[in-house]
Structure formats: C-alpha cells, structure tokens
Coordinates of C-alpha atoms in Angstrom, one line a residue:
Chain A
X1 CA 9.6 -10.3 21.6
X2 CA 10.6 -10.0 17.8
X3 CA 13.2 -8.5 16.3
X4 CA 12.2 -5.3 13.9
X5 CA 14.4 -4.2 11.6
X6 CA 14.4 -1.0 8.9
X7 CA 16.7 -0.7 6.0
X8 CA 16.9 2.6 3.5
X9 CA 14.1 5.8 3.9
X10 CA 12.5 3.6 6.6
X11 CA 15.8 3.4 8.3
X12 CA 16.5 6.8 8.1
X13 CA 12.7 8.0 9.2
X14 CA 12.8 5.9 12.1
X15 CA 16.2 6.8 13.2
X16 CA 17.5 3.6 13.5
X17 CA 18.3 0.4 12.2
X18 CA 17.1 -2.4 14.6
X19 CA 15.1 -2.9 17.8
X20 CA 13.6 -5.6 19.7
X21 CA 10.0 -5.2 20.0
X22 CA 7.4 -6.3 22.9
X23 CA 4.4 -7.5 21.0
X24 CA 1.3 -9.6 21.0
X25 CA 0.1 -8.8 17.7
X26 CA -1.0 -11.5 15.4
X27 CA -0.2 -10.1 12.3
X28 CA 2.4 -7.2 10.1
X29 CA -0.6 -5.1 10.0
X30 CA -1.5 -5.5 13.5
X31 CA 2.4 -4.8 14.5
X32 CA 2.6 -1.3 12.2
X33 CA -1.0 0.1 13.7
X34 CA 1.3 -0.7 17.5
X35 CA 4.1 1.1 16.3
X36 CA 2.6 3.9 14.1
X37 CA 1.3 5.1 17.3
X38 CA 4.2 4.7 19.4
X39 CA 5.4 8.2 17.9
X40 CA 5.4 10.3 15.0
X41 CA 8.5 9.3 13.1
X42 CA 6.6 5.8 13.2
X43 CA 3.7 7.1 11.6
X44 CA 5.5 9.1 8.9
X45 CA 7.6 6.1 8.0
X46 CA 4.5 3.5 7.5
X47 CA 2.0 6.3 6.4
X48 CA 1.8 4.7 3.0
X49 CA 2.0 1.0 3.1
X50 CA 1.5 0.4 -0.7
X51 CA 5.0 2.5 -0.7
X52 CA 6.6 -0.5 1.1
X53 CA 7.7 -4.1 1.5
X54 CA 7.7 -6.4 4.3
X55 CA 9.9 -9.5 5.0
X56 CA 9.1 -12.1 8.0
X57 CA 11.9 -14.6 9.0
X58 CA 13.9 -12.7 6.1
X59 CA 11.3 -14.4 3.3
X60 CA 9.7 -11.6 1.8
X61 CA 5.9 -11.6 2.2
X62 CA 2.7 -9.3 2.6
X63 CA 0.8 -7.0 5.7
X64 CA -1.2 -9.8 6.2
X65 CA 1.2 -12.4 7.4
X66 CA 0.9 -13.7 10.8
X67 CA 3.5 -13.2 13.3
X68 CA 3.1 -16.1 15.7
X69 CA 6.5 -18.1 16.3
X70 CA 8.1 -15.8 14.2
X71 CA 12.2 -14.0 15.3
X72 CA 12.6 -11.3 13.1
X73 CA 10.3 -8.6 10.7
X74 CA 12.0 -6.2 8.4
X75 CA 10.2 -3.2 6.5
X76 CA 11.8 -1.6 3.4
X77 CA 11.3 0.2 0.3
X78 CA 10.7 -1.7 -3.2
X79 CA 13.7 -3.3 -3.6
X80 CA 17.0 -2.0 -6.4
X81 CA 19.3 -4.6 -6.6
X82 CA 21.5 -5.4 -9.7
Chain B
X1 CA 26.2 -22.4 -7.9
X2 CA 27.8 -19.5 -6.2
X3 CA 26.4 -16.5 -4.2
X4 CA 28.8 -13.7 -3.0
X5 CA 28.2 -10.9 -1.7
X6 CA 31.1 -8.4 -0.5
X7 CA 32.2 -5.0 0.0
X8 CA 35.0 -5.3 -1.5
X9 CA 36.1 -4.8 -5.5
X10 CA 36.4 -7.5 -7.7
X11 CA 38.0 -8.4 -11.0
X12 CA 35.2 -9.0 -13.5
X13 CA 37.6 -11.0 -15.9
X14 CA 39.4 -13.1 -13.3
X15 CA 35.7 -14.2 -12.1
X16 CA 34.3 -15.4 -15.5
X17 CA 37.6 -17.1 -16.4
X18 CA 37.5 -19.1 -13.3
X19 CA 33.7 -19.8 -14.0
X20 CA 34.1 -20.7 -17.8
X21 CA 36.9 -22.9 -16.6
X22 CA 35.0 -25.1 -14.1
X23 CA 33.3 -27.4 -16.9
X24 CA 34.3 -28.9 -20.5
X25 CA 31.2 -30.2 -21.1
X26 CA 29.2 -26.6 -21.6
X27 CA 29.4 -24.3 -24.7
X28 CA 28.2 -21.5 -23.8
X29 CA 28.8 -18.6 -21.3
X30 CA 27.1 -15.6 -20.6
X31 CA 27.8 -12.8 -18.4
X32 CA 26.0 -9.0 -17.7
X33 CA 28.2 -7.2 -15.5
X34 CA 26.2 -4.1 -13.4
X35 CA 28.3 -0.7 -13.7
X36 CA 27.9 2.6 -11.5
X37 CA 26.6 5.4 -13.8
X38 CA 27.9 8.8 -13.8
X39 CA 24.6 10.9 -14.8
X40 CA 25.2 14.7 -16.3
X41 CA 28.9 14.7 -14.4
X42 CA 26.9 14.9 -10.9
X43 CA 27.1 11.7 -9.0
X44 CA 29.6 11.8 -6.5
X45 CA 29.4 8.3 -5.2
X46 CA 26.9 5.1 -4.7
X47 CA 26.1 3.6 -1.4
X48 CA 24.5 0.1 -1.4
X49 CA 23.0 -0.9 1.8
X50 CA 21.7 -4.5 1.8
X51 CA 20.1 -7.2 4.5
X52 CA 22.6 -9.7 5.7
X53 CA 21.8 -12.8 5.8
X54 CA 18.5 -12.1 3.3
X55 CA 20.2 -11.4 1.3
X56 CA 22.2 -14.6 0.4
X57 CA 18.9 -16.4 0.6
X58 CA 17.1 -14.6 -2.0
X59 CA 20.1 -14.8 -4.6
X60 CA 20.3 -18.4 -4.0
X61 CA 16.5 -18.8 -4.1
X62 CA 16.8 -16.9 -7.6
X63 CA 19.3 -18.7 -9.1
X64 CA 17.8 -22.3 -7.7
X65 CA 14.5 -20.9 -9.7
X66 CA 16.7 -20.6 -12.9
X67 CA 18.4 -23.9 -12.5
X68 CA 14.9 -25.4 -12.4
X69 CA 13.9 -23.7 -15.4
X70 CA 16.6 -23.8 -17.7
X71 CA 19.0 -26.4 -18.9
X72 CA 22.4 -25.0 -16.7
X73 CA 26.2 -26.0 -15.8
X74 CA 26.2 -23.3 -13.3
X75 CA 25.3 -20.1 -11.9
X76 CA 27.5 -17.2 -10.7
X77 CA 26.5 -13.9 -8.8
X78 CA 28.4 -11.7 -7.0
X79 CA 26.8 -8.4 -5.3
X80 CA 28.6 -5.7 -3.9
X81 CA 27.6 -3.3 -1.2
X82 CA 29.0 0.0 0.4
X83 CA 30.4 2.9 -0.9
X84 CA 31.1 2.7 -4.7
X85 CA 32.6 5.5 -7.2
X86 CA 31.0 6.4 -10.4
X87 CA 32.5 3.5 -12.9
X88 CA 33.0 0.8 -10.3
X89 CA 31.1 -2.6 -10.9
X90 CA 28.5 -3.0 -8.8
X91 CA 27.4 -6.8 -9.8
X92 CA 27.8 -9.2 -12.2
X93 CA 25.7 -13.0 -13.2
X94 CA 27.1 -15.6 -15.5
X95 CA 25.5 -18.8 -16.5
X96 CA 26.3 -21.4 -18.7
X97 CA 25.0 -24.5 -20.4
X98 CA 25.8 -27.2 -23.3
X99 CA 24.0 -24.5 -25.8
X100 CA 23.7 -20.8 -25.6
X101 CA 19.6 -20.0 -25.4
X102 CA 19.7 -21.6 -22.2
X103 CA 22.4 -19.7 -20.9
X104 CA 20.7 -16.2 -22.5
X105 CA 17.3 -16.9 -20.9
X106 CA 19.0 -17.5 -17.7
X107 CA 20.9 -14.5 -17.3
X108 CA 17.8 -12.1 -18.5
X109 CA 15.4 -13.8 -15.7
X110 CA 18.2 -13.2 -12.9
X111 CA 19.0 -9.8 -13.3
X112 CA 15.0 -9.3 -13.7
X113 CA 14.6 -11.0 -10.7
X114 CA 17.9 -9.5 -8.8
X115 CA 16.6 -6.2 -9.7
X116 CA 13.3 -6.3 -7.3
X117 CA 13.7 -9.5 -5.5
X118 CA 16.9 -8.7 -3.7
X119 CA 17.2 -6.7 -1.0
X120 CA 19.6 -4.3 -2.1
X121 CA 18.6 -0.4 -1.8
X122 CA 21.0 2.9 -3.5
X123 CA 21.5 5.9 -2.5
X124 CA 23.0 8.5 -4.9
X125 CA 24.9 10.9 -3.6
X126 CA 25.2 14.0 -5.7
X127 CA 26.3 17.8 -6.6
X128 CA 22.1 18.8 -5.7
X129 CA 21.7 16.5 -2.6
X130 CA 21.5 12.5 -1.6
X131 CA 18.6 10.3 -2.4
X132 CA 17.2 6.8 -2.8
X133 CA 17.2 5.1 -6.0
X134 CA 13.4 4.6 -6.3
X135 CA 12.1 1.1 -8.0
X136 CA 11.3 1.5 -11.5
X137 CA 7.1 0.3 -12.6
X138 CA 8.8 -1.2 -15.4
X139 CA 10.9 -3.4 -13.2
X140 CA 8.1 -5.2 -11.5
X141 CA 6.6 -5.6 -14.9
X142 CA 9.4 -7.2 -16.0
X143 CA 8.9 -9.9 -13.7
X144 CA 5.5 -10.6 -15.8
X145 CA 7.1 -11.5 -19.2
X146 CA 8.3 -14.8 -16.8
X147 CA 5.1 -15.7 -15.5
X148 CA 4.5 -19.4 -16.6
X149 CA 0.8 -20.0 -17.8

C-alpha cells in the first residue's frame, strides 16, 4: 500500500488530492501504466510524462525509481516557487 | 538557519532586522524579497498550494547546499502559501557573511534553486479565467550557471 499524492493540474485532473494505493509495482513508471488505466482522467493527467515531476518519500527523483519499501509518491507539474 | 513556511503575512522589515541582529561578527546582509505582480490590471488574486512536509525539506536541503558553498553567518527563508492579493509578498531569502560576495552569490543560487526545486505551484486567478503559472525554460537553465566542473 503507498500513499499517492497529486498537487496543482494533476490535482485538479485527477479530482483529488490523495489516495492510498494497492500496488505491486516495482517502479514510478510501472505505478503510472497501473493507474493510467484505471480510468480516463488517469490517463489525461499522466499522458505526457516529460510535462511532469515525481517525488518518492518526498525527495524528488525520476520515472525510473523503484518503489520497494517506499510510503509515499507524489506527481506534480515543474515546480514555481519563489 | 531558518525555514518557515506559513500562510500567514509577514513583515519584511521586522524579519531582516531580527536576522541582521543575530551576529556582530558578519558585514554583510543581503535580502530579495518575492512580490505578487499585478499584470495589465487583470490579476485578481494568487493562490500558492505547496507539499507539507516537502517542502521544509527541500528549503533546508537548499540552503544547507549554500552554506556548503559559500562562506555564511546564516540563512533565512520564509515562504508563504494560500491566497495572496496582487502586492502581497510572497517570499523573501537573506544571507549574510563577514564580506558581501559571499552573501550575493548566496542569495542568487537560492532563489535559482527555490524557483524549481521547491515544491510550490501558482495559480493566477484573473478578469479572462484561472491558470497555472507554468515553469519558465530559462529557469531550469538557470540552475546550469551553478554547475561545478
């Protein structure tokens, strides 16, 4: 079970903020190709991947990282702070 | 060092006094303060959603990077989120150290780094609709001028 959270357009696309997730895949990519086909919204919101960002244990990092062990993955746009 | 990030307004002023207070033995101080801008009269207000918890980590993993890097008293940020009125600050940095290029340097490679490294998104709300506040390509380029060899 991990923890997947959305912030911004992702957020909003998905239609909502936070939800626990039964999963047995091994890595970010693996865990957006489960829940793109869950439903459409899911595939609208990760139909371009270059167009967002993934953090894992809230440490940014990329589609590639592996999920074993880990509590919490959030996706989100390129980042505005400042 | 310290990290805050609230909802609520603060006073610019009172902050950097405090700051520039803390230590005798530093001669410089410098401080960038991050405004709300009102664009063609249209912007009705800001909203800045962020990622608790995150979000403190990356700010202090920014300012640790520029305490390694440069010769510093102390670093200061403090990053607002919520709803925020054309005008309002929305952030400020201050560093110091015993001469001012440190202190410069500093402040340039946080907000470079606070700009795409912190998990802060905006939405602008305006007279012709709402939307996201998309990354700039210059931005991320930014990042490159403090690349070390």
């Amino acid at each position: 079970m991990v923890n997947v959270l959305y912030f911004a357009w992702v957020r909003e696309r998905i239609g909502l903020p936070k939800e626990q997730v039964e999963t047995t895949a091994a890595t970010v990519a693996d865990l957006v190709s489960e829940l793109k086909e869950r439903e459409e919204r899911y595939a609208l919101a990760f139909s371009d991947l270059t167009a967002l960002r993934v953090a894992v244990d809230q440490e940014l990092t990329d589609f590639d990282a592996p999920l074993s062990g880990v509590r919490e993955v959030a996706f989100f746009p390129p980042m505005t702070g400042g | 060092m310290q990290i805050v990030v609230q909802e609520q307004p603060f006073d610019v002023g009172d902050r950097l006094n405090q700051f520039s207070a803390s230590r005798t033995d530093m001669g410089a101080v410098v401080s960038f303060t991050g405004i709300v801008r009102q664009v063609d009269g249209k912007l009705s207000d800001m909203m800045i959603e962020h990622y608790p918890g995150m979000t403190e980590k990356a700010l202090t993993s920014i300012a640790e990077d520029a305490v390694s890097r440069w010769s510093l008293g102390d670093v200061l940020v403090v990053h607002r989120y919520g709803l925020l009125a054309p005008g309002e600050v929305i952030m400020m940095v201050a560093t110091m150290s015993r001469h001012r290029a440190d202190a410069f340097a500093a402040a340039d490679f946080l907000m470079d780094y606070l700009k795409s490294r912190a998990p802060f998104w905006k939405k602008e709300r305006t007279a012709d609709g709402n939307a996201w506040v998309a990354a700039k390509d210059e931005d991320e380029d930014a990042l490159n001028r403090w690349q070390t060899p």
